[in-house]
Amino acid sequence: MATVSVRQYHRGGFSFENCKRNALLEADINKLGFSSPAARKTGTTICGVVYKDGVVLGADTRATEGMVVADKNCSKIHYISPNVYCCGAGTAADTEMTTQIISSNLELHSLSTGRLPRVATANRMLKQMLFRYQGYIGAALVLGGVDSTGPQLYSIYPHGSTDKLPYVTMGSGSLAAMAVFEDRYKPNMEEEEAKRLVRDAIAAGIFNDLGSGSNIDLCVITKGKVDYLRPHDVANKKGVREDKINGRPETGNYRYKHGTTGVLTKAVTPLNLEVVEESVQTMDTS
Amino acid sequence: TLEACCSRAWTSCFNSTSIMAVEFEGGVVIGADSRTTTGAYIANRVTDKLTPIHERIFCCRSGSAADTQAIADAVTYQLGFHSIELDEAPLVQTAASLFREMCYRYREELMAGIIVAGWDPRRGGQVYTVPVGGMMTRQPVSVGGSGSSYIYGYVDSNYRAGMSKEECLKFTAEALTLAMERDGSSGGVVRLAVVSEQGVERQVILGNQLPKFSTV
């Protein structure tokens, strides 16, 4: 930037040519009557809140593939660094890989600076990467953590815009969760109050949004300590079948009582079998 | 599908915006609303669209949130580097030029309407507008964003050259209030800032404190 030189028009940046090709291929496939596989998305509710001593991040645990639940207990709160965690909504693969890439780069950066990484650094790395891919990486993130400058919370959109706020929600259930936040958020809450608020916000998403469900995971980050509560609340316990007799459920049990079928004759023939020596050698696969 | 990934559902846009900047003797007054929308949902109702580029140079952002944040970060870096090289405060025109360079070169890929405003020792308070497409021009008063359409008449009829700082603040606050009133996609609070030789004074006018106009 500092040198005086003839400006070369540099052709850098990502080439999106294949995206046009993919769209054409998809149209051709559709004409033949087939459909390309749908990306697994986490129709999701994720949220975060800044409270007195730090941040509380929350997420549901349902991963969907179209209208089918692909994973009933997936983990949406991703590790970025010891003091920074990130919830991800959108395409599951994108959120997983993006957070892993930035976590890796942030660890290298932290070794280089000799300091605990800052939330703002993670934010900048994520937004610059997502902007570079112009929204084609479908990752909508809630980034939270505590560093030397205090607790911080960011929401990051797939196109690369970020907002620094005291409370944020993302995902298909974000409207339901935001309704809870707008009603009950107060600045400088205590930890239990904040956890209750986040739990209720995720619950609102789980019970009012079809794309969210199963359990509620929480991550409480304070200065020097992280509580990764998975699950914090099993909001959707799988039911036990009704109608039990003697502890065994009646329906679905096909064992008949002794005496249901009358016995006419009984003959017992013992089989004299040779017991052959048997030894088992285990392979050390460590 | 790829379409689903980059559909409107994800774009955080503040084309739904009202921004404004006014020059006065000794500095500039800049103002903006605080609404960012993704489609019909308000993603952030307390956005700060007045972004510092340098100590006494600000930009008002309208258009795509992602694009304007990325451009502002890039220009902040470039201007900071340039200022260290020069070892003096950068000119507002330089900042505006950097914005124009980027907005014009990548005009097909970007959606950004920016107003650059600030104070420098050479020419005092200045306002430069860089709308979508990448034109740059200096104006004594400039409005932008979707809400600006509704206040061109108010601004043209009420602006006078030589207003004081307080008059400019009142003028900006009233204009933005009118824009927010009529533009469904502008709203929230009014953020104001005064940039002058003395530095930057920021203020927020909350919803219930906005100036009231009689509506029939």
Coordinates of N, CA, C and O in Angstrom, one line a residue, chain B residues 66-182:
Chain B
A66 N -23.8 -5.7 5.4 CA -22.5 -6.4 5.3 C -21.5 -5.6 4.4 O -20.3 -5.5 4.7
D67 N -22.0 -5.1 3.2 CA -21.2 -4.4 2.3 C -20.6 -3.1 3.0 O -19.4 -2.9 2.9
T68 N -21.5 -2.3 3.6 CA -21.0 -1.1 4.2 C -20.1 -1.3 5.4 O -19.1 -0.6 5.6
Q69 N -20.3 -2.4 6.2 CA -19.4 -2.6 7.3 C -18.0 -3.0 6.7 O -17.0 -2.6 7.2
A70 N -18.0 -3.9 5.7 CA -16.8 -4.3 5.1 C -16.0 -3.1 4.5 O -14.8 -3.0 4.7
I71 N -16.7 -2.3 3.7 CA -16.1 -1.1 3.1 C -15.5 -0.2 4.2 O -14.4 0.3 4.1
A72 N -16.3 0.1 5.2 CA -15.9 1.0 6.3 C -14.7 0.5 7.0 O -13.7 1.3 7.3
D73 N -14.6 -0.8 7.2 CA -13.4 -1.4 7.9 C -12.2 -1.2 7.0 O -11.1 -0.9 7.4
A74 N -12.4 -1.5 5.7 CA -11.3 -1.4 4.8 C -10.8 0.1 4.7 O -9.6 0.3 4.7
V75 N -11.7 1.0 4.6 CA -11.3 2.4 4.5 C -10.7 2.9 5.8 O -9.7 3.7 5.7
T76 N -11.2 2.4 6.9 CA -10.6 2.8 8.2 C -9.1 2.4 8.2 O -8.2 3.2 8.7
Y77 N -8.9 1.2 7.8 CA -7.5 0.7 7.7 C -6.6 1.6 6.8 O -5.6 2.1 7.2
Q78 N -7.1 1.8 5.6 CA -6.4 2.6 4.6 C -6.1 4.0 5.0 O -5.0 4.5 4.9
L79 N -7.1 4.6 5.6 CA -7.0 6.0 6.1 C -6.0 6.1 7.3 O -5.2 7.0 7.3
G80 N -6.1 5.1 8.2 CA -5.2 5.1 9.3 C -3.7 5.0 8.9 O -2.9 5.7 9.4
F81 N -3.5 4.1 7.9 CA -2.2 3.9 7.4 C -1.7 5.2 6.7 O -0.6 5.6 7.0
H82 N -2.5 5.8 5.9 CA -2.2 7.0 5.2 C -1.9 8.1 6.2 O -0.9 8.9 6.0
S83 N -2.7 8.2 7.2 CA -2.5 9.3 8.2 C -1.1 9.1 8.9 O -0.4 10.1 9.2
I84 N -0.7 7.9 9.2 CA 0.6 7.6 9.9 C 1.7 8.0 8.9 O 2.7 8.6 9.3
E85 N 1.5 7.7 7.6 CA 2.5 8.0 6.7 C 2.7 9.5 6.6 O 3.8 10.0 6.5
L86 N 1.6 10.3 6.5 CA 1.7 11.7 6.4 C 2.1 12.4 7.7 O 2.6 13.5 7.7
D87 N 1.8 11.7 8.8 CA 2.1 12.2 10.1 C 1.2 13.5 10.3 O 1.7 14.5 10.9
E88 N 0.0 13.5 9.8 CA -0.9 14.6 10.1 C -2.3 14.0 9.9 O -2.5 13.0 9.4
A89 N -3.3 14.8 10.4 CA -4.7 14.4 10.3 C -5.1 14.3 8.8 O -4.8 15.2 8.1
P90 N -5.8 13.3 8.4 CA -6.2 13.1 7.0 C -7.3 14.1 6.6 O -8.0 14.6 7.5
L91 N -7.4 14.4 5.4 CA -8.5 15.3 4.9 C -9.8 14.5 4.7 O -9.7 13.3 4.4
V92 N -10.9 15.1 4.9 CA -12.2 14.5 4.7 C -12.3 14.1 3.3 O -12.9 13.0 2.9
Q93 N -11.7 14.9 2.4 CA -11.8 14.6 0.9 C -11.1 13.3 0.6 O -11.5 12.5 -0.2
T94 N -10.0 13.0 1.3 CA -9.2 11.8 1.1 C -10.1 10.6 1.5 O -10.2 9.6 0.8
A95 N -10.7 10.7 2.7 CA -11.6 9.6 3.1 C -12.7 9.3 2.1 O -13.0 8.2 1.7
A96 N -13.3 10.5 1.6 CA -14.4 10.3 0.7 C -13.9 9.7 -0.6 O -14.6 8.8 -1.2
S97 N -12.7 10.1 -1.0 CA -12.1 9.5 -2.2 C -11.8 8.0 -2.1 O -12.1 7.2 -3.0
L98 N -11.4 7.6 -0.9 CA -11.2 6.1 -0.7 C -12.5 5.4 -0.8 O -12.5 4.3 -1.4
F99 N -13.5 5.9 -0.2 CA -14.8 5.3 -0.3 C -15.3 5.2 -1.8 O -15.7 4.2 -2.2
R100 N -15.1 6.3 -2.5 CA -15.5 6.4 -3.9 C -14.7 5.3 -4.7 O -15.3 4.6 -5.5
E101 N -13.4 5.2 -4.5 CA -12.6 4.3 -5.2 C -13.2 2.9 -5.1 O -13.4 2.2 -6.1
M102 N -13.5 2.5 -3.8 CA -14.0 1.1 -3.6 C -15.4 1.0 -4.1 O -15.7 0.0 -4.8
C103 N -16.3 2.0 -3.9 CA -17.7 1.8 -4.3 C -17.8 1.9 -5.8 O -18.7 1.2 -6.4
Y104 N -16.9 2.6 -6.5 CA -17.0 2.6 -8.0 C -16.4 1.3 -8.6 O -17.0 0.8 -9.5
R105 N -15.2 0.9 -8.1 CA -14.5 -0.2 -8.7 C -15.4 -1.5 -8.5 O -15.5 -2.3 -9.5
Y106 N -16.1 -1.6 -7.4 CA -16.9 -2.8 -7.2 C -18.4 -2.5 -7.3 O -19.2 -3.2 -6.6
R107 N -18.7 -1.6 -8.1 CA -20.1 -1.1 -8.1 C -21.1 -2.2 -8.5 O -22.3 -2.2 -8.0
E108 N -20.7 -3.2 -9.3 CA -21.6 -4.3 -9.7 C -21.9 -5.2 -8.5 O -23.0 -5.8 -8.4
E109 N -20.9 -5.4 -7.6 CA -21.1 -6.3 -6.5 C -21.6 -5.7 -5.2 O -22.1 -6.4 -4.4
L110 N -21.5 -4.4 -5.1 CA -21.9 -3.7 -3.9 C -23.2 -3.0 -3.9 O -23.7 -2.6 -4.9
M111 N -23.8 -2.9 -2.7 CA -25.0 -2.1 -2.5 C -24.7 -1.2 -1.4 O -25.0 -1.5 -0.2
A112 N -24.1 0.0 -1.6 CA -23.7 0.9 -0.5 C -24.0 2.3 -0.9 O -23.5 2.8 -1.9
G113 N -24.7 3.0 0.0 CA -24.9 4.5 -0.2 C -24.3 5.1 1.1 O -24.8 4.9 2.2
I114 N -23.3 5.9 0.9 CA -22.5 6.4 2.1 C -22.4 7.9 2.0 O -22.2 8.5 1.0
I115 N -22.5 8.5 3.2 CA -22.3 10.0 3.3 C -21.0 10.1 4.2 O -21.1 9.6 5.4
V116 N -20.0 10.7 3.7 CA -18.8 10.9 4.5 C -18.8 12.4 5.0 O -19.0 13.3 4.2
A117 N -18.6 12.5 6.3 CA -18.6 13.9 6.9 C -17.6 14.0 8.0 O -17.4 13.0 8.7
G118 N -17.0 15.2 8.1 CA -16.0 15.4 9.2 C -15.4 16.7 9.1 O -15.9 17.6 8.4
W119 N -14.4 16.9 10.0 CA -13.7 18.2 10.0 C -12.2 18.0 9.9 O -11.6 17.0 10.4
D120 N -11.6 18.8 9.0 CA -10.1 18.8 9.0 C -9.6 20.2 9.1 O -10.3 21.2 8.8
P121 N -8.3 20.4 9.4 CA -7.8 21.8 9.6 C -7.8 22.6 8.4 O -7.9 23.8 8.4
R122 N -7.7 21.9 7.2 CA -7.5 22.7 6.0 C -8.8 23.3 5.5 O -8.8 24.5 5.2
R123 N -9.9 22.5 5.5 CA -11.1 23.1 4.9 C -12.3 23.1 5.8 O -13.4 23.3 5.4
G124 N -12.1 22.8 7.1 CA -13.2 22.8 8.1 C -14.1 21.7 7.9 O -13.8 20.6 7.5
G125 N -15.4 22.0 8.2 CA -16.4 21.0 8.2 C -16.8 20.7 6.7 O -17.1 21.6 6.0
Q126 N -16.9 19.4 6.3 CA -17.3 19.1 4.9 C -18.2 17.8 4.9 O -18.0 16.9 5.8
V127 N -19.1 17.8 3.9 CA -19.9 16.7 3.7 C -19.8 16.2 2.3 O -19.9 17.0 1.4
Y128 N -19.4 14.9 2.1 CA -19.3 14.4 0.7 C -20.3 13.2 0.7 O -20.3 12.4 1.6
T129 N -21.0 13.1 -0.4 CA -21.9 12.0 -0.6 C -21.4 11.0 -1.7 O -20.9 11.5 -2.7
V130 N -21.5 9.7 -1.3 CA -21.0 8.7 -2.3 C -22.2 7.7 -2.4 O -22.3 6.7 -1.7
P131 N -23.2 8.0 -3.3 CA -24.3 7.1 -3.4 C -24.0 5.8 -4.2 O -22.8 5.6 -4.6
V132 N -25.0 4.9 -4.3 CA -24.8 3.7 -5.0 C -24.3 4.0 -6.4 O -24.8 4.9 -7.1
G133 N -23.3 3.3 -6.9 CA -22.8 3.6 -8.3 C -21.4 4.2 -8.2 O -20.6 4.0 -9.1
G134 N -21.1 4.9 -7.0 CA -19.8 5.3 -6.8 C -19.4 6.7 -7.2 O -18.3 7.1 -7.4
M135 N -20.5 7.6 -7.4 CA -20.2 9.0 -7.6 C -19.7 9.6 -6.3 O -20.0 9.2 -5.3
M136 N -19.0 10.8 -6.4 CA -18.7 11.5 -5.2 C -18.9 13.0 -5.4 O -18.4 13.5 -6.5
T137 N -19.6 13.6 -4.5 CA -19.7 15.1 -4.7 C -19.9 15.7 -3.3 O -20.4 15.1 -2.4
R138 N -19.4 16.9 -3.2 CA -19.5 17.6 -1.9 C -20.8 18.4 -1.9 O -21.1 19.1 -2.9
Q139 N -21.5 18.4 -0.8 CA -22.7 19.1 -0.7 C -22.8 19.7 0.7 O -22.3 19.2 1.7
P140 N -23.4 20.9 0.8 CA -23.6 21.5 2.2 C -24.5 20.7 3.1 O -24.3 20.6 4.3
V141 N -25.5 20.1 2.5 CA -26.4 19.2 3.2 C -26.7 18.0 2.3 O -26.9 18.2 1.1
S142 N -26.7 16.8 2.9 CA -27.0 15.6 2.2 C -27.9 14.7 2.9 O -27.7 14.5 4.2
V143 N -28.8 14.0 2.2 CA -29.6 13.0 2.9 C -29.5 11.7 2.1 O -29.2 11.7 0.9
G144 N -29.8 10.6 2.8 CA -29.6 9.3 2.1 C -30.5 8.2 2.7 O -31.1 8.4 3.8
G145 N -30.5 7.1 2.0 CA -31.4 6.0 2.5 C -32.8 6.0 2.0 O -33.2 7.0 1.3
S146 N -33.6 5.0 2.2 CA -34.9 4.9 1.7 C -35.8 6.1 2.2 O -36.7 6.6 1.6
G147 N -35.5 6.5 3.5 CA -36.4 7.5 4.1 C -36.1 8.9 3.6 O -36.9 9.8 3.8
S148 N -35.0 9.0 2.8 CA -34.6 10.4 2.4 C -35.6 10.9 1.4 O -35.8 12.1 1.3
S149 N -36.2 10.0 0.6 CA -37.2 10.5 -0.4 C -38.3 11.4 0.1 O -38.7 12.3 -0.5
Y150 N -38.6 11.1 1.4 CA -39.8 11.8 2.0 C -39.4 13.2 2.5 O -40.3 14.0 2.9
I151 N -38.1 13.5 2.6 CA -37.7 14.7 3.3 C -37.0 15.7 2.4 O -36.4 16.7 2.9
Y152 N -36.8 15.4 1.1 CA -36.1 16.3 0.2 C -36.8 17.7 0.2 O -36.1 18.7 0.3
G153 N -38.1 17.7 0.2 CA -38.9 18.9 0.2 C -38.6 19.7 1.5 O -38.3 20.9 1.5
Y154 N -38.7 19.0 2.6 CA -38.4 19.7 3.9 C -37.0 20.2 4.0 O -36.8 21.4 4.4
V155 N -36.1 19.4 3.6 CA -34.7 19.8 3.7 C -34.4 21.0 2.7 O -33.8 22.0 3.1
D156 N -34.9 20.9 1.5 CA -34.7 22.0 0.5 C -35.3 23.3 1.0 O -34.7 24.4 0.8
S157 N -36.4 23.2 1.6 CA -37.1 24.5 2.0 C -36.6 25.0 3.4 O -36.6 26.2 3.6
N158 N -36.1 24.2 4.2 CA -35.7 24.6 5.6 C -34.2 24.9 5.7 O -33.8 25.5 6.7
Y159 N -33.4 24.4 4.8 CA -32.0 24.7 5.0 C -31.6 26.1 4.7 O -32.0 26.7 3.7
R160 N -30.8 26.7 5.5 CA -30.2 28.0 5.3 C -28.7 27.9 5.5 O -28.3 27.3 6.4
A161 N -28.0 28.6 4.6 CA -26.5 28.6 4.8 C -26.2 29.5 6.1 O -27.0 30.4 6.4
G162 N -25.2 29.1 6.8 CA -24.8 29.9 8.0 C -25.6 29.5 9.2 O -25.7 30.4 10.1
M163 N -26.2 28.3 9.3 CA -26.9 28.0 10.6 C -25.9 27.7 11.7 O -24.7 27.2 11.4
S164 N -26.3 27.8 12.9 CA -25.4 27.5 14.0 C -25.4 26.0 14.3 O -26.3 25.3 13.7
K165 N -24.6 25.6 15.2 CA -24.6 24.2 15.6 C -25.9 23.7 16.1 O -26.4 22.6 15.7
E166 N -26.5 24.5 17.0 CA -27.8 24.1 17.6 C -28.9 24.0 16.6 O -29.7 23.1 16.6
E167 N -28.9 25.0 15.7 CA -29.9 25.0 14.6 C -29.7 23.8 13.7 O -30.7 23.2 13.3
C168 N -28.5 23.4 13.4 CA -28.2 22.3 12.6 C -28.7 21.0 13.3 O -29.3 20.1 12.7
L169 N -28.5 20.9 14.6 CA -28.9 19.7 15.3 C -30.4 19.6 15.3 O -31.0 18.5 15.1
K170 N -31.1 20.7 15.5 CA -32.6 20.7 15.5 C -33.1 20.4 14.1 O -34.0 19.5 14.0
F171 N -32.5 20.9 13.1 CA -32.8 20.7 11.7 C -32.7 19.2 11.4 O -33.6 18.6 10.8
T172 N -31.6 18.6 11.7 CA -31.3 17.2 11.4 C -32.3 16.3 12.2 O -32.9 15.4 11.6
A173 N -32.5 16.6 13.5 CA -33.4 15.8 14.3 C -34.8 15.8 13.7 O -35.5 14.8 13.6
E174 N -35.3 17.0 13.3 CA -36.6 17.1 12.8 C -36.8 16.4 11.5 O -37.7 15.7 11.2
A175 N -35.8 16.6 10.6 CA -35.8 15.9 9.3 C -35.9 14.4 9.4 O -36.7 13.8 8.8
L176 N -35.0 13.9 10.3 CA -35.0 12.4 10.4 C -36.2 11.9 11.1 O -36.7 10.9 10.7
T177 N -36.8 12.7 12.0 CA -38.1 12.3 12.6 C -39.1 12.2 11.6 O -39.9 11.2 11.5
L178 N -39.2 13.2 10.7 CA -40.2 13.2 9.6 C -40.0 12.0 8.7 O -41.0 11.3 8.3
A179 N -38.8 11.7 8.4 CA -38.5 10.5 7.5 C -38.9 9.2 8.2 O -39.5 8.4 7.6
M180 N -38.6 9.1 9.5 CA -38.9 7.9 10.2 C -40.4 7.7 10.3 O -40.9 6.6 10.4
E181 N -41.1 8.8 10.5 CA -42.5 8.8 10.6 C -43.2 8.2 9.3 O -44.1 7.4 9.4
R182 N -42.7 8.6 8.2 CA -43.3 8.2 6.9 C -42.8 7.0 6.3 O -43.5 6.3 5.6

